[in-house]
């Protein structure tokens, strides 16, 4: 059976986003820099994607 996926998207100030990224990196099983602008963290249950294309950073959380 497929588990429903919960997806949330936020736009954050860049200083807050990078602080949050540092906190999540300490907890994450995997931290991947996909390219110059996209970072992805996995903790085993959730995937967090930071997209840093402007002053505001998009944070997307997918819980499965």
Steps between C-alpha positions, in 0.01 A plus 500: 500500500626848419527745784365847424771760451480828687671793327552846645674796337629811678684814390761607754736791551848381398662539845223295664515237226875443534470476880224243457707313242791476745270361771346245262841396363600387849195269512491386137622161385596645162574852384538552125576814304324431169640810331603855582148591614332183631576309820316188617495332842364155588428381853345164413137618506508849353673673212578870538599700192647851519493700175716813518437682172418842651520692827206297628563127526233244422484215749301192399433218747363165378397253767422149385 
